[in-house]
Amino acid sequence: MIEKLWADSEMDIKKIEEVKRPAAIGTPEVPKHPEVVGDSVAVKQDVGWNREICALLKLDEEGSARVNRFYSELENMGFPAAEVHGHITLAHFHDIQPDVLAHWTREFLADKHSFTVRFSKLRRLGSCLVFLVAESPEIQRWFDEYHERFDAYNDPFTSREGGQYTAHTSLSCRTDVEVDEAGFERLQRKFRPFSARINEVQLSEI
């Protein structure tokens, strides 16, 4: 059985008052509440104009539990864990009209289904970012297709044109507290490869 892919928010996102800005010609009318498209996808839109919006691939319950063990291990070692747990960022938009983005996201997801990602590597970028590398040909296909529109609104690390995107789940993102070499080696010794399912996509204001 092919699992349905739902794009809905499980996070506590504060509703933003609608900004009265003239709509561009051809701007689609998009409801502000969850809506099922076909029988595949629902998108929750609780984001405002002129904000940063991320498209997040959410890990299933079992995958999130595995990642949470690393968050606990980091905190036990005295390092701050990432604030938003158990996701892979597909895009990070700046200054984009949210109803247009929600419309495109809904259109993009209309024929999509859940898939499996493999976490087989633990990496560190500099001394501040530790992350699990997510491996799946499906992620790259999603990334390329999703960024066919609005790629220029992404930051350099998530834009397709920038060429720096690496699908990953962050463990520690603070730049003011370093994960030193000894701490990283300790995490590596505890790491065991695992798989997770992507069964939810959400648009999240940050």
PDB file of C-alpha atoms in Angstrom:
ATOM      1  CA  MET A   1       0.000   0.000   0.000  1.00  0.00           C
ATOM      2  CA  ILE A   2       1.344   3.430  -0.944  1.00  0.00           C
ATOM      3  CA  GLU A   3       1.264   5.774   2.028  1.00  0.00           C
ATOM      4  CA  LYS A   4      -0.423   9.112   1.675  1.00  0.00           C
ATOM      5  CA  LEU A   5       1.789  12.145   2.064  1.00  0.00           C
ATOM      6  CA  TRP A   6       0.327  14.849   4.256  1.00  0.00           C
ATOM      7  CA  ALA A   7       1.669  18.375   4.443  1.00  0.00           C
ATOM      8  CA  ASP A   8       0.354  19.766   7.695  1.00  0.00           C
ATOM      9  CA  SER A   9       1.935  21.450  10.678  1.00  0.00           C
ATOM     10  CA  GLU A  10       2.422  19.801  14.059  1.00  0.00           C
ATOM     11  CA  MET A  11       4.261  22.836  15.381  1.00  0.00           C
ATOM     12  CA  ASP A  12       2.859  25.653  17.474  1.00  0.00           C
ATOM     13  CA  ILE A  13       3.040  28.410  14.865  1.00  0.00           C
ATOM     14  CA  LYS A  14       1.544  31.739  15.881  1.00  0.00           C
ATOM     15  CA  LYS A  15      -0.948  33.165  13.445  1.00  0.00           C
ATOM     16  CA  ILE A  16       0.178  36.385  11.813  1.00  0.00           C
ATOM     17  CA  GLU A  17      -2.204  39.221  11.018  1.00  0.00           C
ATOM     18  CA  GLU A  18      -2.722  39.453   7.285  1.00  0.00           C
ATOM     19  CA  VAL A  19      -0.729  42.251   5.678  1.00  0.00           C
ATOM     20  CA  LYS A  20      -2.823  44.365   3.335  1.00  0.00           C
ATOM     21  CA  ARG A  21      -0.680  44.347   0.225  1.00  0.00           C
ATOM     22  CA  PRO A  22      -2.029  44.566  -3.351  1.00  0.00           C
ATOM     23  CA  ALA A  23      -2.017  41.140  -4.968  1.00  0.00           C
ATOM     24  CA  ALA A  24      -0.004  40.697  -8.143  1.00  0.00           C
ATOM     25  CA  ILE A  25      -1.874  39.978 -11.352  1.00  0.00           C
ATOM     26  CA  GLY A  26      -2.479  36.271 -11.587  1.00  0.00           C
ATOM     27  CA  THR A  27      -1.879  35.622  -7.893  1.00  0.00           C
ATOM     28  CA  PRO A  28      -3.870  32.496  -6.972  1.00  0.00           C
ATOM     29  CA  GLU A  29      -6.462  32.592  -4.257  1.00  0.00           C
ATOM     30  CA  VAL A  30      -5.287  30.174  -1.559  1.00  0.00           C
ATOM     31  CA  PRO A  31      -7.313  29.336   1.586  1.00  0.00           C
ATOM     32  CA  LYS A  32      -5.666  30.035   4.925  1.00  0.00           C
ATOM     33  CA  HIS A  33      -6.859  26.749   6.434  1.00  0.00           C
ATOM     34  CA  PRO A  34      -5.816  23.148   5.727  1.00  0.00           C
ATOM     35  CA  GLU A  35      -7.299  21.802   2.540  1.00  0.00           C
ATOM     36  CA  VAL A  36      -7.115  18.346   0.998  1.00  0.00           C
ATOM     37  CA  VAL A  37      -6.058  18.377  -2.640  1.00  0.00           C
ATOM     38  CA  GLY A  38      -7.275  15.257  -4.414  1.00  0.00           C
ATOM     39  CA  ASP A  39      -6.774  12.653  -1.706  1.00  0.00           C
ATOM     40  CA  SER A  40      -3.039  13.215  -1.255  1.00  0.00           C
ATOM     41  CA  VAL A  41      -2.013  16.429   0.419  1.00  0.00           C
ATOM     42  CA  ALA A  42      -3.116  19.121   2.817  1.00  0.00           C
ATOM     43  CA  VAL A  43      -1.101  22.275   3.410  1.00  0.00           C
ATOM     44  CA  LYS A  44      -1.468  24.424   6.489  1.00  0.00           C
ATOM     45  CA  GLN A  45      -0.706  28.073   5.892  1.00  0.00           C
ATOM     46  CA  ASP A  46      -0.065  30.098   9.056  1.00  0.00           C
ATOM     47  CA  VAL A  47       2.676  32.331   7.732  1.00  0.00           C
ATOM     48  CA  GLY A  48       2.802  36.043   7.004  1.00  0.00           C
ATOM     49  CA  TRP A  49       4.214  38.302   4.315  1.00  0.00           C
ATOM     50  CA  ASN A  50       7.867  39.286   4.335  1.00  0.00           C
ATOM     51  CA  ARG A  51       8.924  36.479   6.672  1.00  0.00           C
ATOM     52  CA  GLU A  52      11.378  33.605   6.344  1.00  0.00           C
ATOM     53  CA  ILE A  53       9.569  30.384   5.457  1.00  0.00           C
ATOM     54  CA  CYS A  54      11.055  26.885   5.364  1.00  0.00           C
ATOM     55  CA  ALA A  55       9.682  23.864   3.552  1.00  0.00           C
ATOM     56  CA  LEU A  56      10.416  20.976   5.922  1.00  0.00           C
ATOM     57  CA  LEU A  57      10.355  17.228   5.316  1.00  0.00           C
ATOM     58  CA  LYS A  58       9.295  15.677   8.626  1.00  0.00           C
ATOM     59  CA  LEU A  59      10.651  12.330   9.805  1.00  0.00           C
ATOM     60  CA  ASP A  60       8.287   9.614  10.974  1.00  0.00           C
ATOM     61  CA  GLU A  61       7.900   8.795  14.667  1.00  0.00           C
ATOM     62  CA  GLU A  62      10.552   6.067  14.725  1.00  0.00           C
ATOM     63  CA  GLY A  63      13.099   8.170  12.831  1.00  0.00           C
ATOM     64  CA  SER A  64      12.431  11.163  15.069  1.00  0.00           C
ATOM     65  CA  ALA A  65      12.994   8.989  18.145  1.00  0.00           C
ATOM     66  CA  ARG A  66      16.414   7.934  16.819  1.00  0.00           C
ATOM     67  CA  VAL A  67      17.390  11.554  16.187  1.00  0.00           C
ATOM     68  CA  ASN A  68      16.117  12.578  19.622  1.00  0.00           C
ATOM     69  CA  ARG A  69      18.629  10.224  21.225  1.00  0.00           C
ATOM     70  CA  PHE A  70      21.401  12.289  19.687  1.00  0.00           C
ATOM     71  CA  TYR A  71      19.816  15.506  20.943  1.00  0.00           C
ATOM     72  CA  SER A  72      19.799  14.019  24.445  1.00  0.00           C
ATOM     73  CA  GLU A  73      23.404  12.898  24.078  1.00  0.00           C
ATOM     74  CA  LEU A  74      24.476  16.375  22.970  1.00  0.00           C
ATOM     75  CA  GLU A  75      22.725  18.001  25.916  1.00  0.00           C
ATOM     76  CA  ASN A  76      24.274  15.485  28.327  1.00  0.00           C
ATOM     77  CA  MET A  77      27.657  16.521  26.948  1.00  0.00           C
ATOM     78  CA  GLY A  78      26.831  20.188  27.547  1.00  0.00           C
ATOM     79  CA  PHE A  79      26.166  21.164  23.925  1.00  0.00           C
ATOM     80  CA  PRO A  80      22.920  22.868  22.815  1.00  0.00           C
ATOM     81  CA  ALA A  81      20.699  20.790  20.556  1.00  0.00           C
ATOM     82  CA  ALA A  82      18.903  22.181  17.510  1.00  0.00           C
ATOM     83  CA  GLU A  83      15.634  23.918  18.353  1.00  0.00           C
ATOM     84  CA  VAL A  84      13.487  22.258  15.667  1.00  0.00           C
ATOM     85  CA  HIS A  85      13.786  18.484  15.844  1.00  0.00           C
ATOM     86  CA  GLY A  86      13.415  15.700  13.303  1.00  0.00           C
ATOM     87  CA  HIS A  87      13.229  17.363   9.901  1.00  0.00           C
ATOM     88  CA  ILE A  88      15.113  17.878   6.638  1.00  0.00           C
ATOM     89  CA  THR A  89      14.961  21.379   5.141  1.00  0.00           C
ATOM     90  CA  LEU A  90      13.941  21.274   1.485  1.00  0.00           C
ATOM     91  CA  ALA A  91      13.979  25.060   0.996  1.00  0.00           C
ATOM     92  CA  HIS A  92      14.522  28.267   2.990  1.00  0.00           C
ATOM     93  CA  PHE A  93      12.684  31.206   1.444  1.00  0.00           C
ATOM     94  CA  HIS A  94      13.130  34.914   2.126  1.00  0.00           C
ATOM     95  CA  ASP A  95      10.657  37.714   1.345  1.00  0.00           C
ATOM     96  CA  ILE A  96       8.227  35.566  -0.593  1.00  0.00           C
ATOM     97  CA  GLN A  97       4.467  35.962  -0.803  1.00  0.00           C
ATOM     98  CA  PRO A  98       3.170  33.089   1.363  1.00  0.00           C
ATOM     99  CA  ASP A  99      -0.086  32.398  -0.481  1.00  0.00           C
ATOM    100  CA  VAL A 100       1.780  31.985  -3.768  1.00  0.00           C
ATOM    101  CA  LEU A 101       4.309  29.675  -2.092  1.00  0.00           C
ATOM    102  CA  ALA A 102       1.531  27.627  -0.485  1.00  0.00           C
ATOM    103  CA  HIS A 103      -0.185  27.304  -3.868  1.00  0.00           C
ATOM    104  CA  TRP A 104       3.028  26.034  -5.502  1.00  0.00           C
ATOM    105  CA  THR A 105       3.746  23.657  -2.616  1.00  0.00           C
ATOM    106  CA  ARG A 106       0.240  22.207  -2.875  1.00  0.00           C
ATOM    107  CA  GLU A 107       0.640  21.788  -6.631  1.00  0.00           C
ATOM    108  CA  PHE A 108       4.092  20.199  -6.223  1.00  0.00           C
ATOM    109  CA  LEU A 109       2.873  17.671  -3.629  1.00  0.00           C
ATOM    110  CA  ALA A 110      -0.272  16.623  -5.480  1.00  0.00           C
ATOM    111  CA  ASP A 111       1.352  13.494  -6.951  1.00  0.00           C
ATOM    112  CA  LYS A 112       3.932  12.791  -4.240  1.00  0.00           C
ATOM    113  CA  HIS A 113       4.064   9.903  -1.752  1.00  0.00           C
ATOM    114  CA  SER A 114       6.123   9.112   1.296  1.00  0.00           C
ATOM    115  CA  PHE A 115       9.610   7.618   0.893  1.00  0.00           C
ATOM    116  CA  THR A 116      12.568   6.312   2.904  1.00  0.00           C
ATOM    117  CA  VAL A 117      15.791   8.152   3.706  1.00  0.00           C
ATOM    118  CA  ARG A 118      18.976   6.578   5.035  1.00  0.00           C
ATOM    119  CA  PHE A 119      21.154   8.244   7.661  1.00  0.00           C
ATOM    120  CA  SER A 120      24.576   6.634   7.364  1.00  0.00           C
ATOM    121  CA  LYS A 121      26.984   9.497   8.123  1.00  0.00           C
ATOM    122  CA  LEU A 122      27.574  11.886  10.994  1.00  0.00           C
ATOM    123  CA  ARG A 123      29.267  15.105   9.901  1.00  0.00           C
ATOM    124  CA  ARG A 124      30.562  18.317  11.385  1.00  0.00           C
ATOM    125  CA  LEU A 125      30.769  21.604   9.535  1.00  0.00           C
ATOM    126  CA  GLY A 126      33.499  23.667  11.133  1.00  0.00           C
ATOM    127  CA  SER A 127      33.163  23.443  14.893  1.00  0.00           C
ATOM    128  CA  CYS A 128      29.542  24.444  15.369  1.00  0.00           C
ATOM    129  CA  LEU A 129      27.257  22.288  13.218  1.00  0.00           C
ATOM    130  CA  VAL A 130      26.799  18.566  13.673  1.00  0.00           C
ATOM    131  CA  PHE A 131      24.341  16.873  11.379  1.00  0.00           C
ATOM    132  CA  LEU A 132      23.179  13.551  10.055  1.00  0.00           C
ATOM    133  CA  VAL A 133      23.442  13.258   6.273  1.00  0.00           C
ATOM    134  CA  ALA A 134      20.204  12.098   4.660  1.00  0.00           C
ATOM    135  CA  GLU A 135      20.676   9.857   1.635  1.00  0.00           C
ATOM    136  CA  SER A 136      17.875   9.216  -0.832  1.00  0.00           C
ATOM    137  CA  PRO A 137      17.609   9.726  -4.601  1.00  0.00           C
ATOM    138  CA  GLU A 138      14.031  10.833  -3.975  1.00  0.00           C
ATOM    139  CA  ILE A 139      15.181  13.857  -1.961  1.00  0.00           C
ATOM    140  CA  GLN A 140      17.307  15.103  -4.846  1.00  0.00           C
ATOM    141  CA  ARG A 141      14.409  14.639  -7.268  1.00  0.00           C
ATOM    142  CA  TRP A 142      12.100  16.536  -4.934  1.00  0.00           C
ATOM    143  CA  PHE A 143      14.677  19.267  -4.442  1.00  0.00           C
ATOM    144  CA  ASP A 144      15.259  19.769  -8.171  1.00  0.00           C
ATOM    145  CA  GLU A 145      11.553  19.818  -8.994  1.00  0.00           C
ATOM    146  CA  TYR A 146      10.484  21.995  -6.051  1.00  0.00           C
ATOM    147  CA  HIS A 147      13.164  24.581  -6.885  1.00  0.00           C
ATOM    148  CA  GLU A 148      11.990  24.922 -10.472  1.00  0.00           C
ATOM    149  CA  ARG A 149      10.018  27.840  -9.069  1.00  0.00           C
ATOM    150  CA  PHE A 150      11.148  30.515  -6.597  1.00  0.00           C
ATOM    151  CA  ASP A 151      14.721  29.227  -6.347  1.00  0.00           C
ATOM    152  CA  ALA A 152      15.996  32.824  -6.319  1.00  0.00           C
ATOM    153  CA  TYR A 153      14.145  33.420  -3.027  1.00  0.00           C
ATOM    154  CA  ASN A 154      16.284  30.800  -1.253  1.00  0.00           C
ATOM    155  CA  ASP A 155      19.435  31.424   0.749  1.00  0.00           C
ATOM    156  CA  PRO A 156      22.772  30.264  -0.780  1.00  0.00           C
ATOM    157  CA  PHE A 157      22.736  27.005   1.216  1.00  0.00           C
ATOM    158  CA  THR A 158      19.353  25.822  -0.049  1.00  0.00           C
ATOM    159  CA  SER A 159      19.126  27.306  -3.547  1.00  0.00           C
ATOM    160  CA  ARG A 160      19.561  24.982  -6.487  1.00  0.00           C
ATOM    161  CA  GLU A 161      21.636  27.538  -8.366  1.00  0.00           C
ATOM    162  CA  GLY A 162      23.953  27.968  -5.365  1.00  0.00           C
ATOM    163  CA  GLY A 163      24.966  24.307  -5.557  1.00  0.00           C
ATOM    164  CA  GLN A 164      25.649  23.994  -1.806  1.00  0.00           C
ATOM    165  CA  TYR A 165      22.586  22.010  -0.740  1.00  0.00           C
ATOM    166  CA  THR A 166      23.119  18.887   1.364  1.00  0.00           C
ATOM    167  CA  ALA A 167      20.039  17.100   2.670  1.00  0.00           C
ATOM    168  CA  HIS A 168      20.555  16.693   6.406  1.00  0.00           C
ATOM    169  CA  THR A 169      19.061  16.719   9.869  1.00  0.00           C
ATOM    170  CA  SER A 170      20.791  19.195  12.170  1.00  0.00           C
ATOM    171  CA  LEU A 171      21.777  18.173  15.675  1.00  0.00           C
ATOM    172  CA  SER A 172      23.515  21.330  16.901  1.00  0.00           C
ATOM    173  CA  CYS A 173      23.304  24.667  15.112  1.00  0.00           C
ATOM    174  CA  ARG A 174      24.567  27.199  17.639  1.00  0.00           C
ATOM    175  CA  THR A 175      27.617  29.183  16.577  1.00  0.00           C
ATOM    176  CA  ASP A 176      28.425  30.423  20.072  1.00  0.00           C
ATOM    177  CA  VAL A 177      29.073  26.971  21.569  1.00  0.00           C
ATOM    178  CA  GLU A 178      31.569  24.679  19.861  1.00  0.00           C
ATOM    179  CA  VAL A 179      31.287  20.913  19.551  1.00  0.00           C
ATOM    180  CA  ASP A 180      34.950  20.040  20.025  1.00  0.00           C
ATOM    181  CA  GLU A 181      36.848  17.148  18.469  1.00  0.00           C
ATOM    182  CA  ALA A 182      36.548  14.945  21.557  1.00  0.00           C
ATOM    183  CA  GLY A 183      32.803  15.514  21.726  1.00  0.00           C
ATOM    184  CA  PHE A 184      32.370  14.778  18.038  1.00  0.00           C
ATOM    185  CA  GLU A 185      34.369  11.545  18.308  1.00  0.00           C
ATOM    186  CA  ARG A 186      32.190  10.465  21.225  1.00  0.00           C
ATOM    187  CA  LEU A 187      29.078  11.022  19.119  1.00  0.00           C
ATOM    188  CA  GLN A 188      30.599   9.104  16.216  1.00  0.00           C
ATOM    189  CA  ARG A 189      31.241   6.096  18.445  1.00  0.00           C
ATOM    190  CA  LYS A 190      27.576   6.052  19.448  1.00  0.00           C
ATOM    191  CA  PHE A 191      26.236   6.530  15.926  1.00  0.00           C
ATOM    192  CA  ARG A 192      24.633   3.618  14.092  1.00  0.00           C
ATOM    193  CA  PRO A 193      23.146   4.010  10.599  1.00  0.00           C
ATOM    194  CA  PHE A 194      19.354   3.989  10.440  1.00  0.00           C
ATOM    195  CA  SER A 195      16.463   4.706   8.084  1.00  0.00           C
ATOM    196  CA  ALA A 196      13.384   6.893   8.436  1.00  0.00           C
ATOM    197  CA  ARG A 197      10.268   7.622   6.433  1.00  0.00           C
ATOM    198  CA  ILE A 198       9.319  11.062   5.127  1.00  0.00           C
ATOM    199  CA  ASN A 199       5.558  11.202   5.511  1.00  0.00           C
ATOM    200  CA  GLU A 200       4.846  14.885   6.118  1.00  0.00           C
ATOM    201  CA  VAL A 201       5.780  18.227   4.613  1.00  0.00           C
ATOM    202  CA  GLN A 202       5.158  21.539   6.322  1.00  0.00           C
ATOM    203  CA  LEU A 203       5.653  25.204   5.596  1.00  0.00           C
ATOM    204  CA  SER A 204       7.029  26.793   8.733  1.00  0.00           C
ATOM    205  CA  GLU A 205       7.701  30.417   9.553  1.00  0.00           C
ATOM    206  CA  ILE A 206      10.978  30.991  11.391  1.00  0.00           C
TER     207      ILE A 206
END
